[in-house]
């Protein structure tokens, strides 16, 4: 079956998705397509751009090593106030990092299928950056003419922490509707959709970014369409969403959650003992099975 994966979450917890991809690779399984939402757009961009597991792990360590240097200035300096008086980071170094890690590749030239979800700030109209055209409902804008790094950065917007970017004369806000994300992957051709949700530890006080994620709804279990399942990955007690040095811990937590719970979720989706398409890897002619 063709398995689509929705990658959601906030902050460094999105590194859990790289652990999930590592577990899928260990089983010989390859996603048919991925969807990046908010911080989950980062690992989705790495996958869509064609990076292998070793390269994705190196990108993860590079991001962790940068730490506070990803900010445009030291804490409480070099920031600007938004219209509501709160502080936001400009995010320019994050944009440069995304372009460097993805090779500044156009979505239309990506070797793997991926979509990144946004919405117009003024109209609320859904905007889907995609590596492949597919049938869409009226009112949804599809575009392949954007860099995968730009698409990920647009989807990662998190006011007041990370400002929106402009596209076609409109500011892009994040899409947080998991049901909408599942339907887009199904329209692209995925027969089953796995929603991967990193969950902050309940044994620690949530940081500001985790609280913002809870308010946007991107970490809730929403009503999902048929053919979907949810894999929750509990994050370590020591890994707050804003702690970049904890990125490797989140990756390990994601892989452990997939190792322990993936079989149960796939069985609930009707995928027990199924082979996962595509059967052929880009660099080999032999079949692989899940």
XYZ file of C-alpha atoms in Angstrom:
290
model
C 0.000 0.000 0.000
C 1.015 3.619 -0.533
C 1.670 5.126 2.905
C 1.558 8.885 3.427
C 2.963 10.481 6.581
C 1.840 13.752 8.162
C 4.688 15.294 10.150
C 3.442 17.757 12.768
C 4.751 19.214 16.018
C 6.535 22.282 17.336
C 10.157 23.244 17.839
C 12.888 20.651 18.256
C 10.310 17.912 18.830
C 10.030 17.685 15.033
C 13.351 15.807 15.060
C 11.306 12.789 16.199
C 10.176 12.382 12.589
C 13.732 11.646 11.498
C 13.730 8.841 14.060
C 10.464 7.570 12.554
C 11.980 7.612 9.056
C 15.009 5.729 10.392
C 12.768 2.992 11.790
C 10.846 2.760 8.512
C 14.143 2.467 6.628
C 15.268 -0.287 9.013
C 12.120 -2.206 8.077
C 12.672 -1.613 4.356
C 9.678 0.704 4.143
C 9.604 3.949 2.204
C 6.803 6.546 2.486
C 4.868 7.284 -0.673
C 4.606 10.967 0.275
C 5.093 13.222 3.304
C 3.280 16.324 4.508
C 5.058 18.952 6.596
C 3.097 21.036 9.101
C 4.715 23.710 11.279
C 8.065 22.420 12.622
C 7.389 19.056 10.977
C 8.022 20.807 7.667
C 11.761 20.704 8.407
C 12.233 16.891 8.353
C 9.658 16.682 5.550
C 11.792 19.074 3.480
C 14.939 17.017 4.086
C 13.147 13.855 2.991
C 11.485 15.469 -0.009
C 14.820 16.931 -1.187
C 16.241 13.410 -1.452
C 18.556 13.208 1.563
C 19.326 9.700 2.803
C 19.224 8.763 6.486
C 22.892 9.552 7.088
C 22.519 12.985 5.497
C 19.355 13.720 7.480
C 21.116 12.749 10.704
C 24.014 15.082 9.849
C 21.536 17.905 9.154
C 19.984 17.216 12.543
C 23.363 17.447 14.313
C 24.241 20.597 12.362
C 21.039 22.265 13.545
C 21.650 21.184 17.139
C 25.206 22.559 17.029
C 24.046 25.968 15.820
C 21.891 26.442 18.903
C 21.216 30.075 19.673
C 23.108 31.133 16.554
C 19.951 30.335 14.597
C 18.528 33.495 16.137
C 19.374 36.703 14.319
C 20.795 38.176 17.507
C 21.467 37.215 21.143
C 18.411 36.905 23.420
C 16.517 40.174 23.892
C 18.667 41.966 21.326
C 18.142 42.614 17.645
C 14.479 41.703 17.739
C 11.578 43.762 16.540
C 8.065 44.141 17.887
C 5.104 42.902 15.929
C 1.830 44.794 15.589
C 0.589 43.422 18.904
C 3.659 44.409 20.906
C 5.129 40.911 21.233
C 8.608 39.877 20.172
C 9.415 37.761 17.133
C 12.701 36.499 15.720
C 13.316 37.437 12.122
C 14.322 33.872 11.211
C 16.775 34.782 8.438
C 19.430 32.331 9.587
C 16.822 29.587 9.698
C 15.922 30.377 6.086
C 19.600 30.152 5.068
C 19.990 26.867 6.935
C 16.945 25.325 5.242
C 18.195 26.354 1.806
C 21.636 24.940 2.531
C 20.343 21.620 3.876
C 17.909 21.060 1.012
C 20.267 22.293 -1.717
C 17.811 25.096 -2.542
C 15.999 22.575 -4.748
C 12.735 23.493 -6.452
C 9.729 21.435 -5.374
C 9.071 20.477 -8.990
C 12.546 18.892 -9.132
C 12.394 17.001 -5.845
C 12.965 13.227 -6.191
C 10.323 12.415 -3.542
C 6.719 13.467 -3.067
C 5.947 16.087 -0.461
C 3.466 18.814 0.399
C 3.731 21.786 2.751
C 0.606 23.472 4.073
C -0.070 27.164 4.653
C -2.963 29.601 4.409
C -3.225 33.211 3.325
C -3.204 35.660 6.228
C -5.863 37.926 4.697
C -8.122 35.434 2.959
C -7.580 32.262 4.971
C -7.402 30.450 1.643
C -5.409 27.174 1.851
C -2.078 27.256 0.036
C -0.352 23.947 -0.727
C 3.268 23.871 -1.860
C 3.666 20.522 -3.595
C 6.228 18.503 -5.513
C 3.493 16.986 -7.695
C 0.214 18.303 -9.067
C -2.936 16.453 -8.073
C -6.676 17.028 -7.972
C -7.701 19.654 -5.448
C -10.922 21.211 -4.199
C -12.014 24.660 -5.306
C -10.450 27.399 -3.253
C -7.130 25.620 -2.693
C -4.049 27.084 -4.325
C -1.363 24.615 -5.451
C 2.155 25.632 -6.403
C 5.211 23.685 -7.508
C 7.211 26.805 -8.310
C 8.881 27.346 -4.948
C 12.008 26.075 -3.289
C 11.510 23.214 -0.848
C 13.411 25.239 1.776
C 11.097 28.216 1.269
C 8.004 25.995 1.452
C 9.230 24.497 4.731
C 10.020 27.927 6.170
C 6.556 29.194 5.232
C 4.878 26.205 6.895
C 7.038 26.592 10.034
C 5.640 30.036 10.860
C 4.721 30.279 14.543
C 3.649 33.742 15.709
C 4.923 35.307 17.868
C 8.080 33.173 17.725
C 8.687 33.054 13.981
C 7.168 35.603 11.601
C 5.287 34.725 8.407
C 6.895 35.009 4.984
C 5.391 36.645 1.927
C 4.380 34.736 -1.189
C 2.543 36.156 -4.206
C 1.845 39.377 -2.312
C 0.290 37.637 0.695
C 1.677 36.672 4.077
C 1.626 32.927 4.758
C 0.318 31.540 8.052
C 0.620 27.876 9.114
C -2.097 25.316 8.508
C -2.985 23.330 11.654
C -5.875 21.176 10.398
C -4.628 17.577 10.539
C -7.736 16.295 8.770
C -7.041 18.638 5.857
C -3.454 17.369 5.706
C -4.610 13.741 5.566
C -7.035 14.493 2.745
C -4.315 16.194 0.703
C -2.072 13.134 0.945
C -4.993 10.926 -0.045
C -5.719 13.148 -3.045
C -2.050 12.802 -4.017
C -2.465 9.013 -4.063
C -1.690 7.730 -0.553
C -3.955 4.792 0.345
C -3.257 5.048 4.087
C -2.047 8.038 6.089
C -0.024 7.953 9.293
C -0.161 11.087 11.479
C 2.998 11.324 13.584
C 2.597 13.534 16.668
C 5.492 14.310 19.024
C 3.982 14.832 22.482
C 5.726 16.997 25.120
C 6.443 15.323 28.421
C 3.692 15.748 31.016
C 6.252 15.501 33.799
C 7.722 18.935 33.168
C 6.422 22.459 32.897
C 5.735 23.245 29.220
C 7.780 26.038 27.715
C 6.270 28.950 25.804
C 6.585 27.258 22.406
C 4.821 24.117 23.611
C 1.990 26.218 25.025
C 1.676 28.033 21.697
C 1.484 24.676 19.909
C -1.314 23.531 22.189
C -3.242 26.713 21.481
C -2.978 26.332 17.703
C -4.354 22.794 17.865
C -1.531 21.164 15.899
C -0.875 18.768 18.792
C -4.466 17.657 19.321
C -6.004 14.433 18.078
C -8.591 15.788 15.682
C -11.334 13.912 13.846
C -9.437 12.277 10.992
C -10.769 10.743 7.759
C -11.000 7.010 7.158
C -7.773 5.189 6.390
C -5.665 7.166 8.854
C -3.888 6.355 12.094
C -2.017 8.296 14.776
C 1.416 7.483 16.188
C 2.223 9.486 19.312
C 5.856 9.883 20.329
C 6.471 10.938 23.928
C 9.320 13.421 24.174
C 12.002 13.177 26.893
C 11.453 15.053 30.153
C 14.575 17.113 29.461
C 13.636 18.143 25.908
C 11.713 21.385 25.719
C 10.530 22.519 22.301
C 12.978 25.451 22.375
C 16.103 23.493 23.397
C 18.057 22.911 20.194
C 20.764 20.969 22.024
C 18.141 18.277 22.752
C 17.439 17.532 19.097
C 19.294 14.162 19.161
C 17.227 13.107 22.197
C 14.024 13.832 20.269
C 15.259 11.815 17.299
C 15.914 8.793 19.531
C 12.517 9.181 21.205
C 10.821 9.185 17.804
C 12.611 6.036 16.711
C 11.779 4.260 19.982
C 8.110 5.237 19.686
C 8.016 3.895 16.123
C 9.755 0.673 17.138
C 7.279 0.082 19.959
C 4.019 1.325 18.444
C 4.217 1.302 14.656
C 2.991 -2.284 14.214
C -0.095 -1.614 16.317
C -0.947 1.571 14.388
C -0.417 -0.034 10.979
C -2.577 -2.988 11.982
C -5.329 -0.610 13.062
C -5.097 1.047 9.643
C -5.533 -2.292 7.884
C -1.881 -2.532 6.845
C -0.776 -5.588 8.802
C 1.567 -7.725 6.651
C 1.102 -5.352 3.703
C 3.888 -4.373 1.368
C 4.466 -0.645 1.237
C 4.751 1.103 -2.106
C 6.867 2.231 -3.866
C 8.351 -1.246 -4.180
C 11.493 -0.016 -5.891
C 14.121 2.276 -4.507
C 15.454 4.967 -6.861
C 18.918 3.350 -6.826
C 17.983 -0.309 -7.091
C 15.834 -2.588 -9.160
C 14.994 -5.103 -6.467
C 11.691 -5.204 -4.563
C 11.475 -4.266 -0.920
C 8.776 -5.295 1.541
C 7.393 -3.900 4.762
